Coordinates of C-alpha atoms in Angstrom, one line a residue:
M739 CA -44.3 -89.9 133.8
A740 CA -47.0 -87.1 133.4
K741 CA -50.6 -88.0 134.1
L742 CA -52.7 -88.0 130.9
G743 CA -56.4 -87.1 130.6
R744 CA -58.7 -84.5 132.2
P745 CA -58.4 -83.4 135.8
T746 CA -60.7 -85.0 138.3
T747 CA -59.2 -83.5 141.4
Y748 CA -61.0 -80.4 142.7
T749 CA -58.9 -77.2 143.0
D750 CA -60.1 -73.7 144.0
E751 CA -58.5 -72.4 140.8
L752 CA -60.5 -74.7 138.6
A753 CA -63.7 -74.1 140.6
N754 CA -63.3 -70.3 140.4
E755 CA -62.7 -70.4 136.6
I756 CA -65.8 -72.6 136.1
V757 CA -68.2 -70.4 138.1
K758 CA -66.7 -67.2 136.6
R759 CA -67.1 -68.4 133.0
L760 CA -70.7 -69.7 133.7
S761 CA -71.6 -66.3 135.3
E762 CA -70.4 -64.6 132.1
G763 CA -72.8 -66.6 130.0
E764 CA -70.5 -69.4 128.7
S765 CA -72.1 -72.9 128.6
L766 CA -70.8 -75.7 130.7
L767 CA -70.4 -77.7 127.5
A768 CA -68.1 -75.0 126.1
I769 CA -66.1 -74.7 129.3
C770 CA -65.5 -78.5 129.4
R771 CA -64.2 -78.5 125.8
D772 CA -61.0 -76.9 127.2
Q773 CA -58.4 -79.6 127.8
H774 CA -57.4 -78.2 131.2
M775 CA -61.1 -78.5 132.4
P776 CA -62.7 -81.6 133.9
D777 CA -65.4 -83.5 132.2
R778 CA -69.0 -82.3 132.8
S779 CA -69.8 -85.5 134.8
T780 CA -66.9 -84.6 137.2
I781 CA -68.3 -81.1 137.7
H782 CA -71.8 -82.5 138.3
D783 CA -70.3 -84.8 140.9
W784 CA -68.7 -81.8 142.6
V785 CA -72.0 -79.9 142.6
L786 CA -73.9 -82.8 144.0
G787 CA -71.3 -83.6 146.6
I788 CA -70.8 -87.1 145.3
T789 CA -67.0 -86.6 145.3
G790 CA -65.7 -86.1 148.8
G791 CA -63.6 -83.2 149.9
I792 CA -65.4 -80.6 147.8
P793 CA -66.2 -77.4 149.7
D794 CA -69.9 -76.7 150.3
D795 CA -69.5 -73.2 148.8
F796 CA -68.8 -74.7 145.3
S797 CA -72.3 -75.9 145.0
R798 CA -73.7 -72.5 146.2
N799 CA -71.3 -70.6 143.8
Y800 CA -72.2 -72.9 140.9
T801 CA -75.9 -72.3 141.5
R802 CA -75.4 -68.6 141.8
A803 CA -73.3 -68.6 138.6
R804 CA -76.2 -70.4 136.8
E805 CA -78.6 -67.6 137.9
M806 CA -76.2 -65.0 136.6
Q807 CA -75.8 -66.9 133.4
A808 CA -79.6 -66.6 132.9
E809 CA -79.3 -62.8 133.4
V810 CA -76.7 -62.7 130.6
Y811 CA -79.0 -64.7 128.3
F812 CA -81.8 -62.3 129.2
D813 CA -79.6 -59.3 128.2
Q814 CA -78.6 -61.1 125.0
V815 CA -82.2 -61.4 123.9
V816 CA -82.6 -57.6 123.8
T817 CA -79.1 -57.0 122.3
I818 CA -79.6 -59.6 119.5
S819 CA -83.1 -58.2 118.6
D820 CA -81.7 -54.7 118.5
E821 CA -78.5 -55.4 116.6
T822 CA -79.3 -58.2 114.2
D823 CA -80.0 -57.3 110.6
D824 CA -80.9 -60.8 109.5
A825 CA -84.4 -61.1 111.0
P826 CA -84.8 -64.9 110.7
L827 CA -81.4 -65.5 112.3
G828 CA -82.1 -62.9 115.0
R829 CA -85.4 -64.6 115.8
L830 CA -83.8 -68.0 116.0
R831 CA -81.2 -66.7 118.3
T832 CA -83.6 -64.9 120.6
D833 CA -86.1 -67.7 120.6
S834 CA -83.4 -70.2 121.5
R835 CA -82.3 -68.1 124.5
K836 CA -85.9 -67.5 125.6
W837 CA -86.6 -71.2 125.5
V838 CA -83.5 -71.9 127.6
L839 CA -84.4 -69.2 130.0
A840 CA -87.8 -70.6 130.5
R841 CA -86.3 -73.9 131.5
M842 CA -83.5 -72.4 133.7
N843 CA -86.0 -70.5 135.8
R844 CA -89.6 -71.2 134.9
A845 CA -91.0 -68.9 137.6
K846 CA -89.1 -65.9 136.4
Y847 CA -88.8 -66.4 132.6
G848 CA -91.4 -69.0 131.7
D849 CA -94.9 -68.5 130.3
R850 CA -97.5 -68.4 133.0
T851 CA -100.6 -70.6 132.4
E852 CA -103.8 -70.4 134.3
V853 CA -106.6 -73.0 133.8
G854 CA -110.0 -72.5 135.3
L855 CA -113.1 -74.6 135.5
Q856 CA -116.4 -73.1 136.7
G857 CA -119.8 -74.6 137.1
G858 CA -123.0 -72.7 136.6
G859 CA -124.5 -73.9 139.9
E860 CA -126.2 -77.1 141.0
G861 CA -128.4 -78.6 138.3
S862 CA -127.7 -75.9 135.7
G863 CA -125.7 -78.3 133.4
E864 CA -123.4 -75.4 132.6
I865 CA -119.6 -75.7 132.7
R866 CA -117.2 -72.9 131.7
F867 CA -113.6 -73.7 130.9
T868 CA -111.0 -70.9 130.6
W869 CA -107.4 -71.0 129.5
K870 CA -105.0 -68.0 130.0
T871 CA -101.3 -67.7 129.3
S872 CA -99.0 -64.7 129.8
A873 CA -99.3 -64.2 126.1
S874 CA -103.1 -63.6 126.2
E875 CA -104.6 -60.8 128.2
S876 CA -108.0 -62.3 128.6
P877 CA -109.4 -65.9 129.0
E878 CA -110.2 -67.5 125.8
D879 CA -113.9 -68.3 125.4
P880 CA -114.9 -70.6 122.5
E881 CA -118.2 -68.8 122.3
Q882 CA -116.5 -65.5 121.6
G883 CA -114.0 -66.7 119.0
G884 CA -111.2 -68.0 121.3
E885 CA -109.4 -71.2 120.4

């Protein structure tokens, strides 16, 4: 009798397909919708080394595929904004990808925030607070109309 259900046994063929599809921008959720693919939790177990007998290079390849997936999303942001005629839909699609990118690799794609606190010297009673993000070129100063 044939075994029913999703595969849970690691094979190089499955692993290669998973990392290839991830690196081309497909989500793990979409990959796991295919009947011949294991469940997400099984793949996570493989990546984390919870399941024995999984080659160490799978975790490295998976991580690299996720980095490449982010590059695909980055490229899609430009393509969508250049090719979409429906501005609200285009903005939603690009903003969604930018949000995901910022969480996939905050150092590379996230907004940079700097917070500063400076005193005016001993006994002056003066304190200056500054807030700067990558979206603003200069620190915001409430006395000069900043928010």
